[in-house]
CSV table of C-alpha atoms and ligand atoms in Angstrom, one decimal:
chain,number,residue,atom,x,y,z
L,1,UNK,CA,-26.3,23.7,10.8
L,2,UNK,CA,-25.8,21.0,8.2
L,3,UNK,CA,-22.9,19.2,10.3
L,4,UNK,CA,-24.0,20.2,13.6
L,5,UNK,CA,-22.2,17.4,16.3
L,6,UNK,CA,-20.2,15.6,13.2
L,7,UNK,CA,-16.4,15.0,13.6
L,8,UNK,CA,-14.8,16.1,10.2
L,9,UNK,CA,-11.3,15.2,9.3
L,10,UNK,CA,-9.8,16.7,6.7
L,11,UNK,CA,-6.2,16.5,5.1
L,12,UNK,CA,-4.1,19.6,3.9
L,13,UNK,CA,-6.6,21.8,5.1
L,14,UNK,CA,-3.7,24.9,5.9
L,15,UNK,CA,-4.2,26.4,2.4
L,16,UNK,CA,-6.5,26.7,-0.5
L,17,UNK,CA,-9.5,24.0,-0.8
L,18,UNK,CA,-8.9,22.3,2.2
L,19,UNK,CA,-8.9,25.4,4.5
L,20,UNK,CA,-12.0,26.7,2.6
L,21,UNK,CA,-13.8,23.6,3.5
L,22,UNK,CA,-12.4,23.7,7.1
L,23,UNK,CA,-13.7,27.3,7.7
L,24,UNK,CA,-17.1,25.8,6.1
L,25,UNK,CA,-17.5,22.7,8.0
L,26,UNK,CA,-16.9,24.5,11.3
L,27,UNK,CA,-19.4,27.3,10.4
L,28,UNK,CA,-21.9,24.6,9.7
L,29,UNK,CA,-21.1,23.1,13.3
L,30,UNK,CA,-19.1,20.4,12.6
L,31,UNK,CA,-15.8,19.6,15.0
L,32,UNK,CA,-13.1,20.2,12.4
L,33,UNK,CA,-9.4,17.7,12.5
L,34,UNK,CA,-6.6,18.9,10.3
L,35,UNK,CA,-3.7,17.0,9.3
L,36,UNK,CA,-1.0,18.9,7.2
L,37,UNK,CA,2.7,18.9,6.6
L,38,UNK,CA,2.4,23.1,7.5
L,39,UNK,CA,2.1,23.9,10.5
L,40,UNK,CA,1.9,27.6,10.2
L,41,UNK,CA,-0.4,27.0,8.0
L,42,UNK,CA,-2.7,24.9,9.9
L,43,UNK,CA,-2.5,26.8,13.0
L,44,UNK,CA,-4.1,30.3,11.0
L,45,UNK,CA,-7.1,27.8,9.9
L,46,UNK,CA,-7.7,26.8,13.6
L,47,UNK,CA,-7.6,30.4,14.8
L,48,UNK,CA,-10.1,31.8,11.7
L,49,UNK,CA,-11.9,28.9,12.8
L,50,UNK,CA,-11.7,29.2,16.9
L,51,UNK,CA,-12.2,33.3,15.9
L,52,UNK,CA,-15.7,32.4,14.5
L,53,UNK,CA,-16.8,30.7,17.1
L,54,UNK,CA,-16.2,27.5,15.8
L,55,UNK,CA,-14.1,24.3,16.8
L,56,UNK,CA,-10.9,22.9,15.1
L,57,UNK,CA,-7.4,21.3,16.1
L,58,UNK,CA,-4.5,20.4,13.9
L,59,UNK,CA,-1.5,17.2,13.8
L,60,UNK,CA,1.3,17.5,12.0
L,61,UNK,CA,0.7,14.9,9.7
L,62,UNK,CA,2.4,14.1,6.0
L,63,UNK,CA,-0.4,11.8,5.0
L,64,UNK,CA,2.3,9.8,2.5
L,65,UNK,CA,3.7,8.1,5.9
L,66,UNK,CA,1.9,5.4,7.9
L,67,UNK,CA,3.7,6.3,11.3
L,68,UNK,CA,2.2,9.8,10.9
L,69,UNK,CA,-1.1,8.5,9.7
L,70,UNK,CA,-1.1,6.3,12.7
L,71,UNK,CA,-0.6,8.8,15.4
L,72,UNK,CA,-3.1,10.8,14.4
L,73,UNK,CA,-5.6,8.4,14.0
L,74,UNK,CA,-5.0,7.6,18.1
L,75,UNK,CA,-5.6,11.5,18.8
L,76,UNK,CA,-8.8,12.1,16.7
L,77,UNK,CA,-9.8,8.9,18.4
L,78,UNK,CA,-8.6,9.4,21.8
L,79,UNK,CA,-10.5,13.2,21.3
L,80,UNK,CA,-13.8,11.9,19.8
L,81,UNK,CA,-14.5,8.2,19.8
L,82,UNK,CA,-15.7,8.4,16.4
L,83,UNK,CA,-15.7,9.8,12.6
L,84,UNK,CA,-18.3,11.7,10.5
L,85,UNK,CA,-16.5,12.4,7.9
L,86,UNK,CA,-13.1,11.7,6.1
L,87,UNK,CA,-12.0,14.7,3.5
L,88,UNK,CA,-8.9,13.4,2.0
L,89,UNK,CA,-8.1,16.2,0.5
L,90,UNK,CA,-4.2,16.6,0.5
L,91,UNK,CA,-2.4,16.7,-2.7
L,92,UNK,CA,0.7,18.3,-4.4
L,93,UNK,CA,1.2,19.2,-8.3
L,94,UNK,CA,4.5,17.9,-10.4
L,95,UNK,CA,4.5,19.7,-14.0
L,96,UNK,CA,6.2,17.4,-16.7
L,97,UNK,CA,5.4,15.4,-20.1
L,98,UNK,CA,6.2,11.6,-19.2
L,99,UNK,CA,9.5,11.4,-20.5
L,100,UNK,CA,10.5,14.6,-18.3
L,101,UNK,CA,9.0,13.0,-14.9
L,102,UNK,CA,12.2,12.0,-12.4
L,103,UNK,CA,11.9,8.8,-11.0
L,104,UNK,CA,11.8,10.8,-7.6
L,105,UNK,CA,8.6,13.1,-8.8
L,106,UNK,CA,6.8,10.4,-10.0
L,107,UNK,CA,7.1,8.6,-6.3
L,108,UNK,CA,6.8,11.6,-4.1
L,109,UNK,CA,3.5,12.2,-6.3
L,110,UNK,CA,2.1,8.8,-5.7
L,111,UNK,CA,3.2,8.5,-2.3
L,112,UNK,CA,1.1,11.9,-1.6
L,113,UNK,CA,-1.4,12.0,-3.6
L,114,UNK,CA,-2.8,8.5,-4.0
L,115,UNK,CA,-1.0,6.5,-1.4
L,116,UNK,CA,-1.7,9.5,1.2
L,117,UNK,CA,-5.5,8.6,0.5
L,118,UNK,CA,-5.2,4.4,1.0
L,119,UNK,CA,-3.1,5.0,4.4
L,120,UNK,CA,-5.6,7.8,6.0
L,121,UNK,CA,-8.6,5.7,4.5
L,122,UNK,CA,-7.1,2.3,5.8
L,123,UNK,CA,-6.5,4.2,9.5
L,124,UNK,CA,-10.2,5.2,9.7
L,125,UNK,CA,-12.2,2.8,7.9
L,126,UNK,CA,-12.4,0.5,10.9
L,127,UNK,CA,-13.5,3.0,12.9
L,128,UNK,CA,-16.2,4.0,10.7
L,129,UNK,CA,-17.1,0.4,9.9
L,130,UNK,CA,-17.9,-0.2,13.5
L,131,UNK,CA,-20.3,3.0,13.6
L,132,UNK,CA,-22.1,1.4,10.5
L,133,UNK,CA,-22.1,5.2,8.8
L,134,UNK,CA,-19.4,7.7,7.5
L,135,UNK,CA,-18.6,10.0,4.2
L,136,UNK,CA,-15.9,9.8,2.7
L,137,UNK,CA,-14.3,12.1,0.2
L,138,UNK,CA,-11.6,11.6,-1.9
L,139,UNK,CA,-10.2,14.6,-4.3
L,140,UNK,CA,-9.8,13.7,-7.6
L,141,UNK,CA,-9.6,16.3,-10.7
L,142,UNK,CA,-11.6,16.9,-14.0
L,143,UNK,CA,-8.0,16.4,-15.5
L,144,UNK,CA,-9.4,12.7,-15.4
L,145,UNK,CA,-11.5,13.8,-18.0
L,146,UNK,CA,-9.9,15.9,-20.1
L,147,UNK,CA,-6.0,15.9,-19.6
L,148,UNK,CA,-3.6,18.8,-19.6
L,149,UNK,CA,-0.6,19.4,-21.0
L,150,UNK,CA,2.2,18.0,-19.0
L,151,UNK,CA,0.4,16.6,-16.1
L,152,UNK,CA,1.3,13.1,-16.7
L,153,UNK,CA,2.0,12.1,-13.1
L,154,UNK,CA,-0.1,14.2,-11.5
L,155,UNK,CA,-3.6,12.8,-13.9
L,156,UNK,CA,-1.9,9.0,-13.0
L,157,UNK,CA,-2.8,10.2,-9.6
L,158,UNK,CA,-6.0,11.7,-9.8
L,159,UNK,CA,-7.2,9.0,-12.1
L,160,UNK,CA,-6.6,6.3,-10.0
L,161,UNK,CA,-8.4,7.8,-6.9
L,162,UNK,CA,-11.0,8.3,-9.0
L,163,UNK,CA,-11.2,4.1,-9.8
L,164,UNK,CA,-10.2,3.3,-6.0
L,165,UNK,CA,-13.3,5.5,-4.6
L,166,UNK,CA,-15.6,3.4,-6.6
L,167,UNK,CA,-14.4,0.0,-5.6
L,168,UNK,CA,-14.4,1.3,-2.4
L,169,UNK,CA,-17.7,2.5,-2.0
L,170,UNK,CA,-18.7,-0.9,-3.7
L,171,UNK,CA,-16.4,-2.7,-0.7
L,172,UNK,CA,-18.2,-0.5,1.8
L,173,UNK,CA,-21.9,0.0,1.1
L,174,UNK,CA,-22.4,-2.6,3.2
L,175,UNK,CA,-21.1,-1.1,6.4
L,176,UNK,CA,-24.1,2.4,5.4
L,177,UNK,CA,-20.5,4.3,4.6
L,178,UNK,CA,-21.0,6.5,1.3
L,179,UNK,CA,-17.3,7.0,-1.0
L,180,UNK,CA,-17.3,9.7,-3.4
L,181,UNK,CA,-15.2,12.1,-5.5
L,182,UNK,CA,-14.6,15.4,-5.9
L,183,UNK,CA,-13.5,16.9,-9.9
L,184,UNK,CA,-12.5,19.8,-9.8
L,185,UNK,CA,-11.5,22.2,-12.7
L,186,UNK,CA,-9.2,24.9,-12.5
L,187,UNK,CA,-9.7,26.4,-8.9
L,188,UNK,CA,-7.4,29.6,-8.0
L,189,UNK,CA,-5.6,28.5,-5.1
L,190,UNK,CA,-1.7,28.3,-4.1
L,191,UNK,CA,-0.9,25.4,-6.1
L,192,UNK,CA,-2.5,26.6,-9.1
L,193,UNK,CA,-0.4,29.7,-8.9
L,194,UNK,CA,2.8,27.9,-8.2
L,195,UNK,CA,1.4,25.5,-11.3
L,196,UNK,CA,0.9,28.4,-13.7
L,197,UNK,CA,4.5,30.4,-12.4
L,198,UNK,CA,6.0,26.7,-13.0
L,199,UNK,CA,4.7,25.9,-16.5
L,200,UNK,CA,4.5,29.8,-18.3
L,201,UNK,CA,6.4,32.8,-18.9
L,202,UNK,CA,3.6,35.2,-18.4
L,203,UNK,CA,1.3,34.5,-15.9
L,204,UNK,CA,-1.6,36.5,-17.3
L,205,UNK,CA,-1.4,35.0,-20.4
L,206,UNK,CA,-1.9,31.8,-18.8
L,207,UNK,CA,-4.9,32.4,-16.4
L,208,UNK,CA,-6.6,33.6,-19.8
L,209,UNK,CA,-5.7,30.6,-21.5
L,210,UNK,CA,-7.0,28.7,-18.8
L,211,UNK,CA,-10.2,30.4,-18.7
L,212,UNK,CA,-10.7,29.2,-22.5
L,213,UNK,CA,-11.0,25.9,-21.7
L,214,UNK,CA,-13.9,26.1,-19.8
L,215,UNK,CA,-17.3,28.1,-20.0
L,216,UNK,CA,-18.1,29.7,-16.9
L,217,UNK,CA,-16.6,33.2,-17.0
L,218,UNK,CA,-14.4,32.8,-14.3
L,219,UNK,CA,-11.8,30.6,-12.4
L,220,UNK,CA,-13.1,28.5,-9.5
L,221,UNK,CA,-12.6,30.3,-5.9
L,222,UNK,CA,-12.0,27.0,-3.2
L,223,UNK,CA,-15.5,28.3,-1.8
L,224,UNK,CA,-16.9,26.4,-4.5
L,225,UNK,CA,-15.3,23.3,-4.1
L,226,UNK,CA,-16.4,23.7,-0.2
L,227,UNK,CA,-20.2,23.7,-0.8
L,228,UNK,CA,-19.8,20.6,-3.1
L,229,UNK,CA,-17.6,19.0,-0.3
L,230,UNK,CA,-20.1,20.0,2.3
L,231,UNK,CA,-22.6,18.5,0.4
L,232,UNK,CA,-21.3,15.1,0.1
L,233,UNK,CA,-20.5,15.6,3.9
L,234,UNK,CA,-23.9,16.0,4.8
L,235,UNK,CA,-26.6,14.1,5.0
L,236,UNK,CA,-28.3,15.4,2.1
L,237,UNK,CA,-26.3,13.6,-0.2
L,238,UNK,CA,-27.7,9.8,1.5
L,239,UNK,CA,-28.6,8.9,-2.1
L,240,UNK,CA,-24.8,9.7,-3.6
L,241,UNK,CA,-22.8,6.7,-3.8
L,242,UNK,CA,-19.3,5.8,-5.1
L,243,UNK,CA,-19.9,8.9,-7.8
L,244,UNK,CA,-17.5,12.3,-9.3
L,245,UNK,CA,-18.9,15.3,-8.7
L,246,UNK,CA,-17.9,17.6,-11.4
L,247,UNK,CA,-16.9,21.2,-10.4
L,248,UNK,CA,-14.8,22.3,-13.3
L,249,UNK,CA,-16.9,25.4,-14.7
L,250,UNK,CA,-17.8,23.4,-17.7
L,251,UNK,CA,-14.8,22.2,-18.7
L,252,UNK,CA,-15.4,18.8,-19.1
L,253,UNK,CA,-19.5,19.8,-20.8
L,254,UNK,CA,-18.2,20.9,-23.9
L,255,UNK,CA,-16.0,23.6,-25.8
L,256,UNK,CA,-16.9,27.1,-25.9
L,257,UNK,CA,-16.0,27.1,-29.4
U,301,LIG,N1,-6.6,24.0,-7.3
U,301,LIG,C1,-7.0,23.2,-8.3
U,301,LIG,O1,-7.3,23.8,-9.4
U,301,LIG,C2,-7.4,21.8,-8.2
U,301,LIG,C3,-8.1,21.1,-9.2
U,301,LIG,C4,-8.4,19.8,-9.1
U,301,LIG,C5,-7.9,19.1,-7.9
U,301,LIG,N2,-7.3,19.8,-7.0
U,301,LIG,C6,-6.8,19.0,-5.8
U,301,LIG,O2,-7.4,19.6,-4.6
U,301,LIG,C7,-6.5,19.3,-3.5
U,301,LIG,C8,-6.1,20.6,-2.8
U,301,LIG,O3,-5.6,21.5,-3.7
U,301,LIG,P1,-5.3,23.0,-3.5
U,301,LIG,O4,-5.4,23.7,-4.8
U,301,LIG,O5,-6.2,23.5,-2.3
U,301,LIG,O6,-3.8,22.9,-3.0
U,301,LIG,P2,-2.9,23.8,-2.0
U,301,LIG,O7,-1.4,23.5,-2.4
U,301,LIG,O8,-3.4,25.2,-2.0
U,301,LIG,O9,-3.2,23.1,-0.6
U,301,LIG,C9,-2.8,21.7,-0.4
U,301,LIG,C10,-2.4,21.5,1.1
U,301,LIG,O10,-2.0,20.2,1.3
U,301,LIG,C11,-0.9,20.2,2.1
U,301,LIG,N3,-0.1,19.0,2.0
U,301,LIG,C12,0.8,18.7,0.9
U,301,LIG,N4,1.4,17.5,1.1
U,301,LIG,C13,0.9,17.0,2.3
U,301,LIG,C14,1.1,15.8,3.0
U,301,LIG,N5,2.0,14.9,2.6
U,301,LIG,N6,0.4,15.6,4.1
U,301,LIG,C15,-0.5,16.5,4.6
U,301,LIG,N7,-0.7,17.7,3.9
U,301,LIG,C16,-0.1,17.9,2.8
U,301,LIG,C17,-0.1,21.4,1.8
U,301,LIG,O11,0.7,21.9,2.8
U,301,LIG,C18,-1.3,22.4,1.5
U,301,LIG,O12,-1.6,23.2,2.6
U,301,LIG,C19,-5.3,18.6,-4.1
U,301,LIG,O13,-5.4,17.2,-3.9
U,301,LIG,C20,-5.3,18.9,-5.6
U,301,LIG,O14,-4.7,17.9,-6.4
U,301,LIG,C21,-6.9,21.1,-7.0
């Protein structure tokens, strides 16, 4: 039991990464708090959890708004007095070269995926500073890396979580509260299918295209994002500060050709 008694809050954990790392941190006996937009969503990863033995709740929560953020800071706080872990996790995709991002896209992007992760952070931080310990994780991409064709928003994003979880963990340390990031690569999950229906005619083609670009054989399953999340949950990572961990099947070591 790697999280046995630890309070785990993790965003947009209804589908793909996020409920992967639920079903994880709740086999590995931690108390597991969901906030998502989905709530039918939410409510199957609370009963695969529950089903297993394990322990879970969910808030409807849009992480991009502070009223939201707010109330469910009071429950988690009002249920546990305290928090282990924070596993910001939610995020949405926008497809689009620069000069093809609405004005509208490029807000609801930031407003979810980077502004989502200041309003959560800002809501529990005190708590955590207080306790003098906590992990957080923030999710950040290789696409910081590497770039990808027509992802101009969405990098903006993921590059600037990646530049806030370092100053963070620099503004932080002092408290014992450990900030890292997560780069993933191309991990098969239901935004990377709506991504790859989105962006190409033949989504076959595509999968195989993106399998090019990296050098493991395979695409990432959100299992293997999990064990990297659970690791930077855990205590085993005590010596991993303010770093990106790289899950990306190699595409960001080199090119397979
Ligand atoms: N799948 C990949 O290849 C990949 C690669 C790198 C990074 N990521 C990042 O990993 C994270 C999870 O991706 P995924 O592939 O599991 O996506 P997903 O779409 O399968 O799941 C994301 C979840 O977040 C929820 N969500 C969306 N907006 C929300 C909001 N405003 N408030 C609360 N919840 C919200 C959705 O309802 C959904 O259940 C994202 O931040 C994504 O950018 C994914």
């Amino acid at each position: 039991m790697r999280l046995e008694h630890k309070v785990t809050l993790i965003t947009g954990a209804g589908k793909g990464i996020g409920r992967a790392t639920a079903e994880l941190f709740a086999r590995e006996g931690a108390y597991v708090e969901i906030a998502e937009v989905d709530m039918a969503a939410a409510e199957a990863t609370v009963a695969a959890i529950q089903g297993n033995g394990g322990q879970a709740s969910f808030a409807r929560v849009d992480v991009s708004q502070e009223s939201s953020v707010a109330n469910w800071k009071d429950e988690v706080l009002r249920r546990h007095g305290r928090v282990d872990v924070l596993f910001n996790n939610a995020g949405i995709s926008s497809v689009g070269a620069l000069h093809d991002v609405p004005r509208a896209t490029w807000d609801s992007i930031l407003a979810i995926n980077l502004t989502g992760v200041y309003l959560v952070s800002k809501a529990f931080l005190p708590t955590m500073m207080e306790q003098r310990s906590g992990s957080i994780i923030n999710m950040s991409s290789s696409i910081v890396h590497t770039g990808l064709l027509r992802r101009a928003a969405y990098s903006a994003t993921k590059g600037a979580i990646l530049a806030m979880t370092k100053s963070m963990q620099v503004d932080y340390a002092p408290y014992g509260i450990r900030v890292n990031a997560l780069l993933p690569g191309t991990i098969y999950t239901p935004f990377v299918e709506r991504y790859i229906k989105e962006s190409y005619p033949d989504p076959e083609e595509a999968v195989a295209g993106l399998k090019q670009r990296q050098l493991a054989p395979d695409l990432g399953t959100p299992e293997d994002v999990a064990y990297a999340a659970l690791y930077l949950a855990s205590d085993e990572s005590r010596y991993v500060w303010g770093s990106g961990l790289i899950v990306d099947g190699g595409v960001t070591a080199g090119k397979p050709y």
